[in-house]
GROMACS .gro file of C-alpha atoms in nm:
model
  213
    1UNK     CA    1  -0.804  -0.229  -5.150
    2UNK     CA    2  -0.581   0.023  -4.986
    3UNK     CA    3  -0.686   0.110  -4.637
    4UNK     CA    4  -0.747   0.480  -4.607
    5UNK     CA    5  -0.641   0.632  -4.280
    6UNK     CA    6  -0.861   0.900  -4.130
    7UNK     CA    7  -0.703   1.238  -4.098
    8UNK     CA    8  -0.596   1.308  -3.742
    9UNK     CA    9  -0.849   1.589  -3.715
   10UNK     CA   10  -1.129   1.349  -3.804
   11UNK     CA   11  -1.066   1.134  -3.499
   12UNK     CA   12  -1.036   1.424  -3.262
   13UNK     CA   13  -0.659   1.424  -3.224
   14UNK     CA   14  -0.659   1.802  -3.217
   15UNK     CA   15  -0.902   1.815  -2.927
   16UNK     CA   16  -0.718   1.856  -2.600
   17UNK     CA   17  -0.952   1.812  -2.303
   18UNK     CA   18  -0.862   1.982  -1.978
   19UNK     CA   19  -0.816   1.795  -1.648
   20UNK     CA   20  -1.113   1.791  -1.415
   21UNK     CA   21  -1.107   2.038  -1.128
   22UNK     CA   22  -0.875   1.927  -0.854
   23UNK     CA   23  -0.703   1.669  -1.070
   24UNK     CA   24  -0.328   1.699  -1.039
   25UNK     CA   25  -0.024   1.546  -1.197
   26UNK     CA   26   0.271   1.479  -0.974
   27UNK     CA   27   0.523   1.756  -1.031
   28UNK     CA   28   0.827   1.540  -1.095
   29UNK     CA   29   1.166   1.624  -1.241
   30UNK     CA   30   1.170   1.529  -1.606
   31UNK     CA   31   1.475   1.334  -1.718
   32UNK     CA   32   1.563   1.195  -2.058
   33UNK     CA   33   1.304   1.251  -2.327
   34UNK     CA   34   1.026   1.471  -2.191
   35UNK     CA   35   0.767   1.356  -2.440
   36UNK     CA   36   0.798   0.998  -2.316
   37UNK     CA   37   0.663   1.110  -1.980
   38UNK     CA   38   0.420   1.352  -2.141
   39UNK     CA   39   0.240   1.065  -2.310
   40UNK     CA   40   0.191   0.894  -1.975
   41UNK     CA   41   0.049   1.212  -1.824
   42UNK     CA   42  -0.185   1.267  -2.117
   43UNK     CA   43  -0.311   0.910  -2.094
   44UNK     CA   44  -0.368   0.943  -1.720
   45UNK     CA   45  -0.578   1.250  -1.790
   46UNK     CA   46  -0.786   1.061  -2.040
   47UNK     CA   47  -0.685   1.297  -2.319
   48UNK     CA   48  -0.596   1.025  -2.567
   49UNK     CA   49  -0.889   0.960  -2.804
   50UNK     CA   50  -1.030   0.607  -2.808
   51UNK     CA   51  -0.961   0.587  -3.183
   52UNK     CA   52  -0.587   0.600  -3.108
   53UNK     CA   53  -0.567   0.345  -2.830
   54UNK     CA   54  -0.607   0.027  -3.034
   55UNK     CA   55  -0.301   0.087  -3.254
   56UNK     CA   56   0.046   0.093  -3.093
   57UNK     CA   57   0.190   0.303  -3.376
   58UNK     CA   58  -0.078   0.566  -3.324
   59UNK     CA   59  -0.018   0.560  -2.949
   60UNK     CA   60   0.351   0.640  -2.987
   61UNK     CA   61   0.274   0.915  -3.239
   62UNK     CA   62   0.011   1.073  -3.015
   63UNK     CA   63   0.248   1.322  -2.844
   64UNK     CA   64   0.342   1.464  -3.184
   65UNK     CA   65  -0.025   1.498  -3.279
   66UNK     CA   66  -0.098   1.658  -2.944
   67UNK     CA   67   0.191   1.903  -2.943
   68UNK     CA   68   0.125   2.017  -3.300
   69UNK     CA   69  -0.249   2.065  -3.251
   70UNK     CA   70  -0.338   1.773  -3.475
   71UNK     CA   71  -0.089   1.852  -3.751
   72UNK     CA   72   0.205   1.617  -3.799
   73UNK     CA   73   0.474   1.535  -4.052
   74UNK     CA   74   0.419   1.160  -4.017
   75UNK     CA   75   0.217   1.007  -4.302
   76UNK     CA   76   0.080   0.656  -4.351
   77UNK     CA   77   0.402   0.581  -4.537
   78UNK     CA   78   0.597   0.616  -4.213
   79UNK     CA   79   0.336   0.445  -3.998
   80UNK     CA   80   0.297   0.150  -4.233
   81UNK     CA   81   0.674   0.105  -4.257
   82UNK     CA   82   0.683   0.070  -3.879
   83UNK     CA   83   0.394  -0.176  -3.882
   84UNK     CA   84   0.549  -0.392  -4.153
   85UNK     CA   85   0.886  -0.411  -3.978
   86UNK     CA   86   0.714  -0.475  -3.646
   87UNK     CA   87   0.519  -0.761  -3.803
   88UNK     CA   88   0.842  -0.910  -3.940
   89UNK     CA   89   0.996  -0.878  -3.594
   90UNK     CA   90   0.704  -1.045  -3.419
   91UNK     CA   91   0.692  -1.337  -3.662
   92UNK     CA   92   1.061  -1.387  -3.726
   93UNK     CA   93   1.191  -1.743  -3.715
   94UNK     CA   94   1.487  -1.719  -3.946
   95UNK     CA   95   1.273  -1.789  -4.251
   96UNK     CA   96   1.166  -1.534  -4.510
   97UNK     CA   97   0.812  -1.410  -4.460
   98UNK     CA   98   0.581  -1.355  -4.761
   99UNK     CA   99   0.444  -1.003  -4.779
  100UNK     CA  100   0.097  -1.134  -4.850
  101UNK     CA  101   0.094  -1.274  -4.496
  102UNK     CA  102   0.203  -0.941  -4.352
  103UNK     CA  103  -0.057  -0.761  -4.561
  104UNK     CA  104  -0.331  -0.991  -4.432
  105UNK     CA  105  -0.229  -0.954  -4.068
  106UNK     CA  106  -0.190  -0.576  -4.089
  107UNK     CA  107  -0.491  -0.517  -4.315
  108UNK     CA  108  -0.276  -0.313  -4.553
  109UNK     CA  109  -0.286  -0.337  -4.931
  110UNK     CA  110  -0.018  -0.572  -5.062
  111UNK     CA  111   0.051  -0.326  -5.345
  112UNK     CA  112   0.109  -0.051  -5.090
  113UNK     CA  113   0.353  -0.268  -4.895
  114UNK     CA  114   0.537  -0.359  -5.214
  115UNK     CA  115   0.599   0.011  -5.272
  116UNK     CA  116   0.752   0.046  -4.926
  117UNK     CA  117   0.987  -0.252  -4.930
  118UNK     CA  118   1.248  -0.143  -5.191
  119UNK     CA  119   1.356   0.155  -4.978
  120UNK     CA  120   1.372  -0.058  -4.664
  121UNK     CA  121   1.580  -0.318  -4.845
  122UNK     CA  122   1.812  -0.062  -5.005
  123UNK     CA  123   1.883   0.082  -4.660
  124UNK     CA  124   1.970  -0.263  -4.525
  125UNK     CA  125   1.676  -0.289  -4.286
  126UNK     CA  126   1.549  -0.605  -4.454
  127UNK     CA  127   1.669  -0.870  -4.695
  128UNK     CA  128   1.468  -1.077  -4.939
  129UNK     CA  129   1.460  -1.376  -5.173
  130UNK     CA  130   1.226  -1.444  -5.463
  131UNK     CA  131   1.043  -1.756  -5.563
  132UNK     CA  132   0.906  -2.044  -5.356
  133UNK     CA  133   0.973  -1.985  -4.987
  134UNK     CA  134   1.063  -1.624  -5.063
  135UNK     CA  135   0.977  -1.310  -4.878
  136UNK     CA  136   1.144  -1.066  -4.643
  137UNK     CA  137   1.314  -1.082  -4.305
  138UNK     CA  138   1.494  -0.842  -4.075
  139UNK     CA  139   1.871  -0.807  -4.095
  140UNK     CA  140   1.916  -0.717  -3.727
  141UNK     CA  141   1.763  -0.781  -3.390
  142UNK     CA  142   1.446  -0.578  -3.313
  143UNK     CA  143   1.625  -0.374  -3.045
  144UNK     CA  144   1.861  -0.242  -3.313
  145UNK     CA  145   1.585  -0.067  -3.507
  146UNK     CA  146   1.484   0.275  -3.380
  147UNK     CA  147   1.164   0.440  -3.494
  148UNK     CA  148   1.363   0.750  -3.587
  149UNK     CA  149   1.568   0.550  -3.837
  150UNK     CA  150   1.254   0.396  -3.988
  151UNK     CA  151   1.057   0.720  -4.005
  152UNK     CA  152   1.343   0.922  -4.149
  153UNK     CA  153   1.394   0.660  -4.417
  154UNK     CA  154   1.025   0.638  -4.505
  155UNK     CA  155   0.939   1.006  -4.476
  156UNK     CA  156   1.263   1.177  -4.568
  157UNK     CA  157   1.390   1.464  -4.355
  158UNK     CA  158   1.158   1.529  -4.060
  159UNK     CA  159   1.261   1.887  -3.986
  160UNK     CA  160   0.952   2.086  -3.882
  161UNK     CA  161   1.056   2.393  -4.083
  162UNK     CA  162   1.241   2.435  -4.411
  163UNK     CA  163   1.535   2.624  -4.263
  164UNK     CA  164   1.638   2.318  -4.057
  165UNK     CA  165   1.658   2.082  -4.353
  166UNK     CA  166   2.012   1.970  -4.446
  167UNK     CA  167   2.002   2.122  -4.795
  168UNK     CA  168   1.832   2.446  -4.694
  169UNK     CA  169   2.011   2.769  -4.790
  170UNK     CA  170   2.148   2.976  -4.504
  171UNK     CA  171   1.876   3.207  -4.380
  172UNK     CA  172   1.988   3.567  -4.362
  173UNK     CA  173   1.761   3.619  -4.061
  174UNK     CA  174   1.900   3.326  -3.860
  175UNK     CA  175   2.116   3.553  -3.642
  176UNK     CA  176   1.817   3.758  -3.529
  177UNK     CA  177   1.536   3.502  -3.559
  178UNK     CA  178   1.347   3.472  -3.231
  179UNK     CA  179   1.170   3.151  -3.334
  180UNK     CA  180   1.468   2.950  -3.462
  181UNK     CA  181   1.544   2.810  -3.117
  182UNK     CA  182   1.183   2.698  -3.080
  183UNK     CA  183   1.195   2.493  -3.399
  184UNK     CA  184   1.539   2.353  -3.315
  185UNK     CA  185   1.409   2.247  -2.974
  186UNK     CA  186   1.099   2.085  -3.121
  187UNK     CA  187   1.308   1.902  -3.381
  188UNK     CA  188   1.543   1.770  -3.112
  189UNK     CA  189   1.249   1.671  -2.893
  190UNK     CA  190   1.098   1.470  -3.179
  191UNK     CA  191   1.430   1.309  -3.271
  192UNK     CA  192   1.508   1.214  -2.911
  193UNK     CA  193   1.160   1.072  -2.861
  194UNK     CA  194   1.163   0.841  -3.163
  195UNK     CA  195   1.530   0.749  -3.116
  196UNK     CA  196   1.448   0.608  -2.772
  197UNK     CA  197   1.180   0.369  -2.904
  198UNK     CA  198   1.275   0.047  -3.083
  199UNK     CA  199   1.085  -0.234  -3.249
  200UNK     CA  200   1.164  -0.441  -2.941
  201UNK     CA  201   0.988  -0.182  -2.725
  202UNK     CA  202   0.675  -0.216  -2.938
  203UNK     CA  203   0.695  -0.595  -2.926
  204UNK     CA  204   0.706  -0.585  -2.547
  205UNK     CA  205   0.427  -0.332  -2.516
  206UNK     CA  206   0.085  -0.449  -2.396
  207UNK     CA  207  -0.180  -0.414  -2.662
  208UNK     CA  208  -0.386  -0.102  -2.702
  209UNK     CA  209  -0.463   0.124  -2.410
  210UNK     CA  210  -0.204  -0.026  -2.174
  211UNK     CA  211   0.100   0.076  -2.379
  212UNK     CA  212   0.343   0.284  -2.173
  213UNK     CA  213   0.687   0.395  -2.283
   0.00000   0.00000   0.00000
């Protein structure tokens, strides 16, 4: 059966607890991708729900949940694509890996995975053979797969608002829009964050609560 993922609001992802009195975060200069350090700060404050900590893909998506108040553009389609490719990376030996093995390890419906794989193969992220000894394998090294590439392929365009999508008509209010810069900044923040995380990073990450980018 297909594993149903709880909505982020059901596991308390929208609840942002405040630091205890007197608790401080070192006021450091942020370099590179700010969200990568934000996740560390949030974890130090204990603001990451326990339901998130046992799944590396949910840990890396936590800043997006947090910053959007529990609303995010990432669906199970994107998350499962990451998990499938990560599983192929962790168990790669040069041989093709049957999807039924991946499905069993990841506790994801085989039928669901089979719907994900054609797009991944068409984009050149994996290759496959049929028959005895068949399955899928990666076409590159794990460090050459960014989460942004995977998510954009699985989810489509990840722009937070319609006017930033590639095929969107030119907005007549763009020249005077006071919020356009906000959405452009958020879009860049999200892109930079996921572009700086690879499958190799996830492979090298300690399990669960100890994951730090």
